[in-house]
Structure formats: structure tokens, C-alpha cells
CSV table of C-alpha atoms in Angstrom, one decimal:
chain,number,residue,atom,x,y,z
A,416,UNK,CA,7.6,-1.4,-1.7
A,417,UNK,CA,8.1,-4.2,-4.1
A,418,UNK,CA,11.7,-4.8,-5.3
A,419,UNK,CA,12.8,-6.6,-8.5
A,420,UNK,CA,12.7,-10.4,-8.3
A,421,UNK,CA,12.9,-13.2,-10.8
A,422,UNK,CA,9.7,-14.9,-11.7
A,423,UNK,CA,9.9,-18.7,-11.9
A,424,UNK,CA,7.5,-21.0,-13.7
A,425,UNK,CA,5.3,-23.3,-11.7
A,426,UNK,CA,4.8,-26.9,-12.4
A,427,UNK,CA,2.3,-27.6,-15.1
A,428,UNK,CA,-0.2,-28.9,-12.6
A,429,UNK,CA,0.0,-25.8,-10.4
A,430,UNK,CA,-0.1,-23.4,-13.4
A,431,UNK,CA,-3.2,-25.1,-14.6
A,432,UNK,CA,-4.9,-24.8,-11.2
A,433,UNK,CA,-4.0,-21.1,-11.1
A,434,UNK,CA,-5.3,-20.2,-14.5
A,435,UNK,CA,-8.5,-22.1,-14.1
A,436,UNK,CA,-9.2,-20.5,-10.7
A,437,UNK,CA,-12.2,-18.1,-10.2
A,438,UNK,CA,-9.9,-15.1,-10.4
A,439,UNK,CA,-10.6,-14.4,-14.0
A,440,UNK,CA,-11.4,-10.7,-14.8
A,441,UNK,CA,-15.1,-9.7,-15.0
A,442,UNK,CA,-16.2,-7.3,-17.7
A,443,UNK,CA,-19.2,-5.9,-15.8
A,444,UNK,CA,-18.9,-2.6,-13.9
A,445,UNK,CA,-20.9,-4.1,-11.1
A,446,UNK,CA,-19.5,-6.9,-8.9
A,447,UNK,CA,-20.7,-8.6,-5.7
A,448,UNK,CA,-19.1,-10.2,-2.6
A,449,UNK,CA,-21.6,-12.0,-0.3
A,450,UNK,CA,-24.3,-9.4,0.4
A,451,UNK,CA,-22.2,-6.5,-0.9
A,452,UNK,CA,-22.7,-5.2,-4.5
A,453,UNK,CA,-20.5,-2.3,-5.8
A,454,UNK,CA,-20.3,-0.5,-9.1
A,455,UNK,CA,-17.6,1.5,-11.0
A,456,UNK,CA,-19.0,4.5,-12.8
A,457,UNK,CA,-15.7,5.4,-14.4
A,458,UNK,CA,-12.7,7.7,-14.1
A,459,UNK,CA,-13.7,11.3,-13.5
A,460,UNK,CA,-10.5,13.2,-12.7
A,461,UNK,CA,-6.7,13.1,-12.8
A,462,UNK,CA,-4.2,15.4,-11.1
A,463,UNK,CA,-0.5,15.7,-10.3
A,464,UNK,CA,2.1,17.1,-7.9
A,465,UNK,CA,5.4,17.7,-9.7
A,466,UNK,CA,8.3,15.4,-9.0
A,467,UNK,CA,10.5,18.4,-8.0
A,468,UNK,CA,8.2,19.3,-5.1
A,469,UNK,CA,9.9,19.8,-1.8
A,470,UNK,CA,8.4,19.8,1.7
A,471,UNK,CA,8.9,22.5,4.4
A,472,UNK,CA,12.1,20.8,5.5
A,473,UNK,CA,13.6,21.4,2.1
A,474,UNK,CA,13.6,17.7,1.2
A,475,UNK,CA,12.1,16.0,-1.9
A,476,UNK,CA,8.5,15.2,-1.5
A,477,UNK,CA,7.5,11.5,-1.8
A,478,UNK,CA,4.0,10.4,-2.7
A,479,UNK,CA,1.5,7.8,-1.9
A,480,UNK,CA,2.5,4.6,-0.1
A,481,UNK,CA,-0.8,5.2,1.8
A,482,UNK,CA,-3.6,7.8,1.8
A,483,UNK,CA,-6.3,8.9,4.2
A,484,UNK,CA,-8.9,11.5,3.3
A,485,UNK,CA,-10.1,13.7,6.1
A,486,UNK,CA,-13.9,13.4,5.9
A,487,UNK,CA,-14.5,16.3,8.2
A,488,UNK,CA,-12.8,18.6,5.7
A,489,UNK,CA,-14.8,17.4,2.7
A,490,UNK,CA,-17.3,19.9,1.3
A,491,UNK,CA,-19.2,20.5,-2.0
A,492,UNK,CA,-18.8,23.8,-3.7
A,493,UNK,CA,-21.1,24.1,-6.6
A,494,UNK,CA,-19.9,21.6,-9.2
A,495,UNK,CA,-16.6,21.1,-7.4
A,496,UNK,CA,-15.4,19.7,-4.1
A,497,UNK,CA,-12.7,20.7,-1.6
A,498,UNK,CA,-11.0,19.0,1.3
A,499,UNK,CA,-7.7,17.5,2.4
A,500,UNK,CA,-6.0,14.2,2.8
A,501,UNK,CA,-3.0,12.8,4.5
A,502,UNK,CA,-0.4,11.2,2.1
A,503,UNK,CA,2.1,8.8,3.5
A,504,UNK,CA,5.5,8.7,1.7
A,505,UNK,CA,7.8,5.6,1.7
A,506,UNK,CA,11.0,5.3,3.6
A,507,UNK,CA,13.0,7.7,1.5
A,508,UNK,CA,15.0,7.7,-1.8
A,509,UNK,CA,16.8,4.3,-1.5
A,510,UNK,CA,18.2,3.2,-4.9
A,511,UNK,CA,21.5,2.2,-3.3
A,512,UNK,CA,20.5,1.0,0.1
A,513,UNK,CA,18.3,2.8,2.6
A,514,UNK,CA,19.0,6.3,4.1
A,515,UNK,CA,18.5,8.0,7.4
A,516,UNK,CA,15.4,9.7,6.1
A,517,UNK,CA,13.0,11.0,8.8
A,518,UNK,CA,9.7,9.2,8.3
A,519,UNK,CA,6.9,11.8,7.9
A,520,UNK,CA,3.3,12.6,6.9
A,521,UNK,CA,2.1,15.1,4.3
A,522,UNK,CA,-1.2,16.9,4.3
A,523,UNK,CA,-2.5,17.7,0.8
A,524,UNK,CA,-5.3,20.3,0.1
A,525,UNK,CA,-7.6,19.3,-2.8
A,526,UNK,CA,-10.0,20.8,-5.2
A,527,UNK,CA,-11.9,18.3,-7.3
A,528,UNK,CA,-13.9,19.1,-10.4
A,529,UNK,CA,-15.2,15.8,-11.7
A,530,UNK,CA,-15.6,15.5,-15.5
A,531,UNK,CA,-18.0,13.6,-17.8
A,532,UNK,CA,-17.5,12.8,-21.5
A,533,UNK,CA,-14.6,13.9,-23.6
A,534,UNK,CA,-12.2,16.6,-22.4
A,535,UNK,CA,-10.0,19.1,-24.1
A,536,UNK,CA,-6.3,18.4,-24.0
A,537,UNK,CA,-5.8,21.4,-21.7
A,538,UNK,CA,-8.4,20.2,-19.2
A,539,UNK,CA,-7.5,16.5,-19.2
A,540,UNK,CA,-5.3,16.5,-16.1
A,541,UNK,CA,-6.6,19.5,-14.2
A,542,UNK,CA,-9.7,18.0,-12.7
A,543,UNK,CA,-7.9,17.5,-9.4
A,544,UNK,CA,-5.8,20.3,-8.0
A,545,UNK,CA,-3.5,19.0,-5.3
A,546,UNK,CA,-1.2,21.1,-3.2
A,547,UNK,CA,1.2,20.3,-0.4
A,548,UNK,CA,0.0,22.1,2.7
A,549,UNK,CA,1.8,20.6,5.7
A,550,UNK,CA,4.4,18.0,6.7
A,551,UNK,CA,4.9,16.5,10.1
A,552,UNK,CA,7.7,14.2,11.2
A,553,UNK,CA,7.1,10.8,12.8
A,554,UNK,CA,8.8,10.3,16.1
A,555,UNK,CA,9.2,7.5,18.7
A,556,UNK,CA,7.7,7.6,22.2
A,557,UNK,CA,10.6,9.7,23.4
A,558,UNK,CA,10.1,12.3,20.6
A,559,UNK,CA,13.1,11.1,18.6
A,560,UNK,CA,12.8,10.9,14.8
A,561,UNK,CA,12.1,7.5,13.3
A,562,UNK,CA,14.2,6.5,10.3
A,563,UNK,CA,13.9,4.7,6.9
A,564,UNK,CA,17.3,3.0,7.5
A,565,UNK,CA,17.2,-0.8,7.4
A,566,UNK,CA,16.9,-2.2,10.9
A,567,UNK,CA,20.0,-4.3,10.6
A,568,UNK,CA,21.2,-3.5,14.1
A,569,UNK,CA,18.8,-5.7,15.9
A,570,UNK,CA,15.8,-4.7,18.1
A,571,UNK,CA,14.9,-2.1,20.7
A,572,UNK,CA,13.6,-3.9,23.9
A,573,UNK,CA,9.9,-3.9,24.7
A,574,UNK,CA,8.7,-1.1,26.9
A,575,UNK,CA,5.2,0.0,28.1
A,576,UNK,CA,2.7,-0.4,25.3
A,577,UNK,CA,5.5,-1.2,22.8
A,578,UNK,CA,6.8,-4.6,21.9
A,579,UNK,CA,10.4,-5.1,20.7
A,580,UNK,CA,10.9,-2.7,17.8
A,581,UNK,CA,13.0,-2.7,14.6
A,582,UNK,CA,16.1,-0.7,15.2
A,583,UNK,CA,18.7,0.9,12.9
A,584,UNK,CA,22.4,1.1,13.5
A,585,UNK,CA,21.8,4.8,14.6
A,586,UNK,CA,19.7,3.6,17.5
A,587,UNK,CA,16.5,5.0,15.9
A,588,UNK,CA,13.4,3.0,15.5
A,589,UNK,CA,13.3,1.9,11.8
A,590,UNK,CA,10.0,2.3,9.9
A,591,UNK,CA,9.1,1.4,6.4
A,592,UNK,CA,5.6,3.0,6.3
A,593,UNK,CA,3.0,1.6,3.8
A,594,UNK,CA,-0.6,2.3,4.8
A,595,UNK,CA,-2.5,4.8,7.0
A,596,UNK,CA,-5.8,5.0,8.8
A,597,UNK,CA,-6.9,8.4,10.2
A,598,UNK,CA,-8.9,8.0,13.4
A,599,UNK,CA,-11.8,10.2,14.6
A,600,UNK,CA,-9.6,11.9,17.2
A,601,UNK,CA,-7.1,12.9,14.5
A,602,UNK,CA,-4.5,10.3,15.5
A,603,UNK,CA,-3.2,7.7,13.0
A,604,UNK,CA,-2.6,4.0,12.5
A,605,UNK,CA,0.4,3.3,10.2
A,606,UNK,CA,1.4,-0.1,9.0
A,607,UNK,CA,5.0,-1.2,8.5
A,608,UNK,CA,6.9,-3.5,6.3
A,609,UNK,CA,9.9,-4.0,8.6
A,610,UNK,CA,7.9,-5.4,11.5
A,611,UNK,CA,5.5,-6.1,10.1
A,612,UNK,CA,3.7,-4.0,12.7
A,613,UNK,CA,0.7,-1.6,13.1
A,614,UNK,CA,1.7,1.6,14.9
A,615,UNK,CA,-0.5,4.2,16.4
A,616,UNK,CA,0.7,7.9,16.3
A,617,UNK,CA,-0.8,11.0,17.9
A,618,UNK,CA,-2.1,13.7,15.6
A,619,UNK,CA,1.3,15.4,16.0
A,620,UNK,CA,3.1,12.2,14.8
A,621,UNK,CA,4.4,10.8,18.2
A,622,UNK,CA,4.4,7.0,18.6
A,623,UNK,CA,1.9,5.7,21.3
A,624,UNK,CA,1.6,2.0,20.8
A,625,UNK,CA,2.4,-0.9,18.4
A,626,UNK,CA,0.7,-4.2,17.5
A,627,UNK,CA,2.9,-7.2,16.8
A,628,UNK,CA,1.6,-9.8,14.3
A,629,UNK,CA,1.3,-13.5,15.0
A,630,UNK,CA,4.6,-15.4,15.3
A,631,UNK,CA,4.1,-16.9,11.9
A,632,UNK,CA,4.6,-13.5,10.3
A,633,UNK,CA,7.6,-12.3,12.3
A,634,UNK,CA,10.8,-12.5,10.2
A,635,UNK,CA,13.0,-15.1,11.7
A,636,UNK,CA,16.7,-15.8,11.1
A,637,UNK,CA,18.7,-18.4,12.9
A,638,UNK,CA,15.8,-18.8,15.4
A,639,UNK,CA,15.7,-15.1,16.3
A,640,UNK,CA,13.5,-12.2,15.3
A,641,UNK,CA,15.5,-10.2,12.7
A,642,UNK,CA,13.7,-7.3,11.0
A,643,UNK,CA,16.4,-6.5,8.4
A,644,UNK,CA,15.1,-6.2,4.8
A,645,UNK,CA,18.6,-6.7,3.3
A,646,UNK,CA,18.6,-3.0,2.2
A,647,UNK,CA,21.5,-1.7,4.2
A,648,UNK,CA,23.4,1.4,3.4
A,649,UNK,CA,27.2,1.5,2.7
A,650,UNK,CA,27.9,1.6,6.5
A,651,UNK,CA,25.5,-1.2,7.4
A,652,UNK,CA,25.9,-4.9,7.8
A,653,UNK,CA,23.9,-7.3,5.6
A,654,UNK,CA,21.9,-10.0,7.4
A,655,UNK,CA,22.9,-13.7,7.3
A,656,UNK,CA,21.0,-15.3,5.7
A,657,UNK,CA,19.8,-12.5,3.4
A,658,UNK,CA,16.2,-13.7,3.5
A,659,UNK,CA,14.2,-14.7,6.6
A,660,UNK,CA,13.7,-18.4,7.1
A,661,UNK,CA,10.1,-17.9,8.1
A,662,UNK,CA,7.8,-14.9,8.4
A,663,UNK,CA,7.3,-12.0,6.1
A,664,UNK,CA,9.6,-11.9,3.1
A,665,UNK,CA,11.9,-8.9,2.7
A,666,UNK,CA,10.0,-5.8,1.6
A,667,UNK,CA,6.7,-7.7,1.7
A,668,UNK,CA,5.2,-6.6,5.0
A,669,UNK,CA,1.9,-5.0,5.9
A,670,UNK,CA,1.4,-3.2,2.6
A,671,UNK,CA,-2.3,-2.8,3.0
A,672,UNK,CA,-4.4,-1.7,6.0
A,673,UNK,CA,-7.9,-0.1,6.5
A,674,UNK,CA,-10.7,0.2,9.0
A,675,UNK,CA,-14.3,-0.8,8.8
A,676,UNK,CA,-16.8,2.1,8.3
A,677,UNK,CA,-18.2,1.5,11.8
A,678,UNK,CA,-14.7,1.7,13.3
A,679,UNK,CA,-14.9,-1.7,15.0
A,680,UNK,CA,-12.3,-3.6,13.1
A,681,UNK,CA,-8.9,-3.0,11.4
A,682,UNK,CA,-7.8,-5.3,8.6
A,683,UNK,CA,-4.2,-5.6,7.5
A,684,UNK,CA,-2.8,-7.7,4.7
A,685,UNK,CA,0.8,-8.9,3.8
A,686,UNK,CA,2.0,-7.8,0.4
A,687,UNK,CA,2.5,-11.4,-0.6
A,688,UNK,CA,2.9,-14.8,1.1
A,689,UNK,CA,5.0,-15.4,4.2
A,690,UNK,CA,8.3,-17.3,3.5
A,691,UNK,CA,6.9,-20.7,4.7
A,692,UNK,CA,3.7,-20.2,2.7
A,693,UNK,CA,5.4,-20.1,-0.7
A,694,UNK,CA,6.9,-16.6,-0.3
A,695,UNK,CA,10.4,-18.0,-0.8
A,696,UNK,CA,9.7,-18.1,-4.6
A,697,UNK,CA,8.3,-15.5,-6.9
A,698,UNK,CA,6.0,-18.0,-8.6
A,699,UNK,CA,4.5,-19.5,-5.4
A,700,UNK,CA,3.9,-16.4,-3.3
A,701,UNK,CA,0.2,-16.0,-4.2
A,702,UNK,CA,-1.3,-16.9,-0.9
A,703,UNK,CA,-1.1,-14.0,1.5
A,704,UNK,CA,-2.9,-13.4,4.8
A,705,UNK,CA,-5.5,-10.9,6.0
A,706,UNK,CA,-5.4,-10.1,9.7
A,707,UNK,CA,-8.7,-8.8,11.2
A,708,UNK,CA,-8.3,-7.0,14.5
A,709,UNK,CA,-10.9,-5.9,17.1
A,710,UNK,CA,-10.3,-2.1,17.4
A,711,UNK,CA,-12.3,-1.6,20.6
A,712,UNK,CA,-9.0,-0.8,22.4
A,713,UNK,CA,-7.1,1.1,19.7
A,714,UNK,CA,-3.8,0.8,21.6
A,715,UNK,CA,-4.2,-2.9,22.1
A,716,UNK,CA,-5.6,-4.3,18.8
A,717,UNK,CA,-6.8,-7.9,19.3
A,718,UNK,CA,-6.5,-10.4,16.5
A,719,UNK,CA,-9.9,-12.0,16.1
A,720,UNK,CA,-9.9,-13.5,12.6
A,721,UNK,CA,-7.3,-14.4,9.9
A,722,UNK,CA,-7.8,-15.6,6.4
A,723,UNK,CA,-5.8,-16.8,3.4
A,724,UNK,CA,-6.2,-14.3,0.5
A,725,UNK,CA,-5.2,-15.6,-3.0
A,726,UNK,CA,-3.4,-12.9,-5.0
A,727,UNK,CA,-4.1,-12.5,-8.7
A,728,UNK,CA,-1.9,-14.3,-11.2
A,729,UNK,CA,-1.2,-13.5,-14.8
A,730,UNK,CA,0.8,-14.8,-17.8
A,731,UNK,CA,4.1,-13.0,-18.1
A,732,UNK,CA,5.8,-14.2,-21.3
A,733,UNK,CA,4.7,-17.7,-20.8
A,734,UNK,CA,5.3,-17.9,-17.0
A,735,UNK,CA,3.0,-17.6,-14.1
A,736,UNK,CA,3.5,-14.3,-12.3
A,737,UNK,CA,1.9,-13.0,-9.1
A,738,UNK,CA,0.4,-9.5,-8.7
A,739,UNK,CA,1.3,-8.5,-5.1
A,740,UNK,CA,-1.2,-6.4,-3.3
A,741,UNK,CA,-0.3,-2.7,-2.7
A,742,UNK,CA,-3.3,-1.4,-0.7
A,743,UNK,CA,-6.7,-2.3,0.6
A,744,UNK,CA,-9.9,-0.3,1.3
A,745,UNK,CA,-12.2,-2.1,3.8
A,746,UNK,CA,-16.0,-2.2,3.0
A,747,UNK,CA,-17.0,-4.4,5.9
A,748,UNK,CA,-15.4,-7.0,8.2
A,749,UNK,CA,-15.8,-9.6,5.4
A,750,UNK,CA,-15.1,-7.6,2.3
A,751,UNK,CA,-12.5,-5.1,1.0
A,752,UNK,CA,-11.1,-3.7,-2.1
A,753,UNK,CA,-7.5,-4.7,-2.9
A,754,UNK,CA,-5.1,-3.0,-5.3
A,755,UNK,CA,-2.8,-5.5,-6.9
A,756,UNK,CA,-0.1,-4.9,-9.6
A,757,UNK,CA,2.9,-6.2,-11.4
A,758,UNK,CA,6.4,-4.7,-11.1
A,759,UNK,CA,9.2,-3.2,-13.1
A,760,UNK,CA,7.0,-1.5,-15.8
A,761,UNK,CA,6.1,2.1,-16.2
A,762,UNK,CA,7.4,5.6,-16.4
A,763,UNK,CA,11.0,5.9,-15.1
A,764,UNK,CA,11.8,2.2,-15.7
A,765,UNK,CA,13.1,0.2,-18.7
A,766,UNK,CA,9.9,-1.8,-19.0
A,767,UNK,CA,7.1,0.4,-20.4
A,768,UNK,CA,4.0,-1.7,-20.4
A,769,UNK,CA,2.2,-3.1,-17.4
A,770,UNK,CA,0.5,-6.4,-17.7
A,771,UNK,CA,-1.6,-6.2,-14.5
A,772,UNK,CA,-2.8,-3.3,-12.4
A,773,UNK,CA,-6.3,-3.9,-11.0
A,774,UNK,CA,-8.5,-3.2,-8.0
A,775,UNK,CA,-10.1,-6.5,-6.8
A,776,UNK,CA,-13.1,-7.1,-4.6
A,777,UNK,CA,-12.1,-9.6,-1.9
A,778,UNK,CA,-14.8,-11.7,-0.1
A,779,UNK,CA,-13.9,-13.2,3.2
A,780,UNK,CA,-17.3,-14.5,4.2
A,781,UNK,CA,-16.8,-18.1,3.1
A,782,UNK,CA,-13.1,-18.4,3.9
A,783,UNK,CA,-11.6,-20.5,6.7
A,784,UNK,CA,-10.7,-18.6,9.9
A,785,UNK,CA,-7.1,-19.6,10.8
A,786,UNK,CA,-6.5,-17.1,13.6
A,787,UNK,CA,-4.6,-18.3,16.7
A,788,UNK,CA,-4.2,-21.9,15.5
A,789,UNK,CA,-1.3,-24.0,14.2
A,790,UNK,CA,-0.9,-21.8,11.2
A,791,UNK,CA,0.0,-18.9,13.4
A,792,UNK,CA,2.8,-20.9,14.9
A,793,UNK,CA,5.1,-23.0,12.8
A,794,UNK,CA,2.7,-24.9,10.5
A,795,UNK,CA,2.7,-23.5,6.9
A,796,UNK,CA,-0.7,-22.7,5.5
A,797,UNK,CA,0.4,-22.9,1.9
A,798,UNK,CA,3.8,-24.7,1.5
A,799,UNK,CA,5.2,-24.2,-2.0
A,800,UNK,CA,2.2,-22.1,-2.8
A,801,UNK,CA,-0.4,-24.9,-2.3
A,802,UNK,CA,-3.1,-24.1,0.3
A,803,UNK,CA,-3.6,-26.6,3.0
A,804,UNK,CA,-6.6,-28.9,2.2
A,805,UNK,CA,-8.4,-27.9,5.4
A,806,UNK,CA,-8.3,-24.2,4.5
A,807,UNK,CA,-10.7,-22.4,2.1
A,808,UNK,CA,-9.2,-19.1,0.8
A,809,UNK,CA,-11.1,-15.9,0.2
A,810,UNK,CA,-12.5,-15.2,-3.3
A,811,UNK,CA,-11.6,-12.4,-5.7
A,812,UNK,CA,-13.5,-10.5,-8.4
A,813,UNK,CA,-11.9,-7.9,-10.6
A,814,UNK,CA,-13.5,-4.4,-10.2
A,815,UNK,CA,-11.4,-1.7,-11.8
A,816,UNK,CA,-8.6,-2.1,-14.4
A,817,UNK,CA,-6.1,0.8,-13.9
A,818,UNK,CA,-4.6,-0.1,-17.3
A,819,UNK,CA,-7.9,0.4,-19.2
A,820,UNK,CA,-6.7,2.2,-22.3
A,821,UNK,CA,-10.0,3.8,-23.2
A,822,UNK,CA,-10.4,5.4,-19.7
A,823,UNK,CA,-6.8,6.5,-19.6
A,824,UNK,CA,-6.9,8.1,-23.1
A,825,UNK,CA,-9.7,10.4,-22.1
A,826,UNK,CA,-7.3,12.0,-19.6
A,827,UNK,CA,-4.2,12.0,-21.8
A,828,UNK,CA,-2.7,9.0,-20.1
A,829,UNK,CA,-1.6,5.6,-21.4
A,830,UNK,CA,-0.1,2.2,-20.4
A,831,UNK,CA,3.0,1.5,-22.4
A,832,UNK,CA,5.1,3.2,-25.1
A,833,UNK,CA,6.0,6.0,-25.4
A,834,UNK,CA,7.5,5.8,-21.9
A,835,UNK,CA,6.9,9.4,-21.2
A,836,UNK,CA,5.4,11.4,-18.3
A,837,UNK,CA,1.9,10.3,-19.4
A,838,UNK,CA,2.7,6.6,-19.1
A,839,UNK,CA,1.5,5.4,-15.8
A,840,UNK,CA,4.3,4.9,-13.3
A,841,UNK,CA,5.0,1.5,-11.7
A,842,UNK,CA,3.8,1.7,-8.2
A,843,UNK,CA,0.1,2.4,-7.6
A,844,UNK,CA,-0.1,2.0,-3.8
A,845,UNK,CA,-2.7,4.2,-2.2
A,846,UNK,CA,-6.6,4.4,-2.0
A,847,UNK,CA,-9.1,6.4,-0.1
A,848,UNK,CA,-12.7,7.6,-0.5
A,849,UNK,CA,-14.8,10.7,-0.1
A,850,UNK,CA,-18.6,11.0,-0.4
A,851,UNK,CA,-20.1,12.5,-3.6
A,852,UNK,CA,-22.5,14.3,-1.2
A,853,UNK,CA,-25.4,13.6,-3.6
A,854,UNK,CA,-28.8,13.0,-1.8
A,855,UNK,CA,-30.0,11.2,-4.9
A,856,UNK,CA,-27.0,8.8,-4.8
A,857,UNK,CA,-26.1,8.4,-1.1
A,858,UNK,CA,-23.9,5.4,-1.7
A,859,UNK,CA,-21.7,7.1,-4.3
A,860,UNK,CA,-18.1,8.0,-3.5
A,861,UNK,CA,-15.0,9.3,-5.2
A,862,UNK,CA,-12.3,6.6,-5.0
A,863,UNK,CA,-8.9,8.3,-5.0
A,864,UNK,CA,-5.9,6.2,-6.2
A,865,UNK,CA,-2.4,7.5,-6.0
A,866,UNK,CA,1.1,6.3,-7.0
A,867,UNK,CA,4.3,5.9,-5.0
A,868,UNK,CA,6.8,7.8,-7.1
A,869,UNK,CA,9.8,6.5,-5.1
A,870,UNK,CA,11.1,10.1,-4.9
A,871,UNK,CA,12.3,9.9,-8.5
A,872,UNK,CA,13.4,13.3,-9.7
A,873,UNK,CA,16.2,15.1,-11.5
A,874,UNK,CA,16.2,17.8,-8.8
A,875,UNK,CA,16.3,15.7,-5.6
A,876,UNK,CA,17.5,16.6,-2.1
A,877,UNK,CA,17.4,14.3,0.9
A,878,UNK,CA,19.4,13.7,4.1
A,879,UNK,CA,21.7,16.6,3.3
A,880,UNK,CA,22.6,15.6,-0.2
A,881,UNK,CA,21.4,16.4,-3.8
A,882,UNK,CA,20.6,13.5,-6.1
A,883,UNK,CA,19.4,12.7,-9.6
A,884,UNK,CA,17.3,9.6,-10.4
A,885,UNK,CA,18.8,7.2,-12.9
A,886,UNK,CA,17.7,7.3,-16.5
A,887,UNK,CA,16.5,10.9,-16.3
A,888,UNK,CA,13.3,10.0,-14.5
A,889,UNK,CA,11.0,12.7,-13.2
A,890,UNK,CA,8.0,10.8,-11.8
A,891,UNK,CA,5.2,13.0,-10.6
A,892,UNK,CA,2.8,12.2,-7.8
A,893,UNK,CA,-0.4,11.3,-9.7
A,894,UNK,CA,-3.9,10.9,-8.5
A,895,UNK,CA,-6.7,9.1,-10.4
A,896,UNK,CA,-10.3,9.6,-9.2
A,897,UNK,CA,-13.1,7.2,-9.9
A,898,UNK,CA,-16.8,7.5,-9.1
A,899,UNK,CA,-18.0,4.3,-7.5
A,900,UNK,CA,-21.1,3.0,-5.7
A,901,UNK,CA,-20.2,1.4,-2.3
A,902,UNK,CA,-23.3,0.7,-0.1
A,903,UNK,CA,-22.8,0.7,3.6
A,904,UNK,CA,-19.7,2.9,3.7
A,905,UNK,CA,-21.3,5.7,5.7
A,906,UNK,CA,-19.7,6.0,9.2
A,907,UNK,CA,-22.0,4.5,11.8
């Protein structure tokens, strides 16, 4: 989850280096990274789940911080498709500090009827039917509920396959879930912003193991690990200092995570730069890190590679702004899609027009591997936003523009005024794919992209209390579905 922050101007020299970098948008629908060439064939469906939806526990449904389609459920039915996906909500409605929301997973049943050409107004947003089918609670290793509360109370000691864990004042393990991988046995990997950790849960939602990141990414205050994100509730105690001195910035943890099609590697990416790598300023936080783990032992992921990934930058009223990453979809151990966006614009917010919402193709093949070296200890890899001269970052090429007005208008959507329910909401944070199941196009997939609606509704209920989002907002869960060509994605 990205929270509001001021955007500062870079020096003239740094700004010039950013705007002249090879991150400029490409107009072509086909882009390449190393030996991988992919293509966007356009938006084919849009669907919604209403903001007022509640789950089986009677609490307001939250949408897509992360998403994982179940490929075993995916079937073609004439001109339509049916299947299910797991949608990972955020840590709960938390406008005024975090709450004791029980972290959970939602299963969504789908029916997709992809469209081509112009659509009638009535049919524009009915191409994807999405219905809440099941909700499971996430629990710790003892079967106790995990919580969205800020972990301001310190840490739970290491035990068994678990390192020290973020802990709330209630004694529960604190989890701010952001990305999900569904494994072949039905269990899940879930990435966390608080840690920033990667957790493994059983198919029933019980915690089995956890992977701690390199020391350089652990949030440190006064020489000690401190997982607080400075989002305490009224009964909590704010951390001192409010921001970590090194490690992941508040609310900028492992926002993106995905597994290679062959199941051999898991890649996780910080939302933006670590504090010592320029993450202490909004204008210099553009150099984040991608962690590549050997997944041979899924309960003991082993860091084998690590790379600097430059986030896209854009002009925001004459100042350099950074588009933090919100999700990734791995194509191989050296290439992945990355969803990056601006903040504070969209339905439910005062700002109505987004400047940047794109899916980028990231190429790691020529980047410098910094795993297990000085940069994973105390040496910054990009102090004040300038990458160390010995390090070559990954490269980016723009793939899909979610703000494309021509594509949006075909489905009755827009970016900008009027700031109504058909204006895209702020936080697009989830991606997953399902095969087109076409023998004539074996490399074609449907790319599902979903928003995180932040539980914004006028008919909300969570943690025993009713609520109404500010400004009259009712933000639906929304899905956009693109048809894309992604060679090499078939499971090995």
C-alpha cells in the first residue's frame, strides 16, 4: 500500500539523467527483453465486484493487493471461459491507523466472455462475471489469527522454521499482505510489507515457514530491527524515529512477488528503494531491488541473485516523481512484468487524473548481481538515488498503458474527470494469467489486472464496527483483462 508523500525535485543534473534514461515509453504493442518477446493484443473484458460486498464473516470485502488464478480450474466453454482465482486483500480498512482485522484470502469464481470491437453500453462491463465464493482466515503456526495491526509492540522470538516475526500489541503476528503465489499442492506464498518477509501458508491458511530478507532490507531503528510502519491505532505507540534509519521504508515492503513458470525460482521486489538507497526521499526512491530465490526447498527459500531495478519516473507538475511498483508477474528467472503507478489520483480521491499507470517489461539479464555482498550489509547501492558506479541496473520497456483512453472508452471507463465510478481507482496492484487455450495460439494468455479498493464503501463493517469512507466513496473491486502473447509461460 502506498501512502501519501511529498514529491521533491531532484537536482538539475539528476533530473536530466532520469529523463534521458532508456525508460521512455514504447508505442509498439510488441516488446523484447533479452530473448523474450511479448505482445499486447488489447483489452478484452472488464468486470466488477460491488464495494458493498461482504464475506462469509460479515465483514467488508477488500480486493486485490495480490491475485493468483488456479490453472487447474480454468476451462473453455464455447466462446467463454470459467475458473477461479484467489484474491488477497490488504490489511483492512485503515484510514485512521491500522485495525485488528484478521488477514484472509478470498476465492473468486469467474466467467470470462472476451470481446472484440465496439460494445454496447449495456455489455461494456459484463465481459467478466466475478463472484465471491469462499473466504479463509490466515493464522500463525499455532492456529491463532494474524492481524493487520501495526507491529509496534516489537517482535515474536524465532522458533522452528520461523525467524523473528512482526508482532502487534495484541500479541498476534502482524501481516500487511501484498502478493500471492499459489503452489501446485494448493499451499500459498504471501509477501509482506511489514517484514518484509515471504510467508508460506497451507491450503487452509496456516503459517508454515517464513523467509527473512537480507539485512540491508530489514527496517532498523536505533540499531535494532523494528517492523512498525508508523500506522498505529489510537491505543498504539508510535515508533521513534517514525521512519527506519535503514532497510525498507514504511509501507514500501515486498509489494510484488511471483514464481517462474518452471517453479524453480521466486522473485520478490520492494515497492521502492530502501532507506539507504534513496528511499528517504520521494524524488530519489527510484532504485529498488529484486530478490531471486531458489525455490527447491519451498520452506527454506535461498537467495541466489539480487538486482537493482530502476522504477519509472515521470513529470508531475514540473517535478520528478517516481512510479512505485505494485506487482510483478515473472516470465523467466531474468524477466518479469512490473505494474508501476502514481498515487493520490482516481475514484474516491480528490485528484481525478492519473499521470502514470503502466505495466513494464523488466530485463535482468544484463544487470549486476549484488546478492550476498557489501550491498546486502551496510553499504548503500544507490545513496541519494544515484546507483553505485560498479552496478548496472536492470532495464525497462513499457508494455501496457492502463490509462490508455481509447482502450478504456470501449468499456465505458476513463482516466480523469468526471471522478465517478467509471474513473479508474488509484491502486492497481494485482496481476495473474490464464491460458487462452487456443491450439493455434499456444502462447496467448489472458492477463488479469485488479485494483486494491482499500475497503472504501458507504456500507462498511469491520472489526465489530460500521463505517463510511470519506467523501462518499464507493470503490468497486474492478478487473481488467488483456489478451497477451507470452512465450515460455507454460508450466514445465
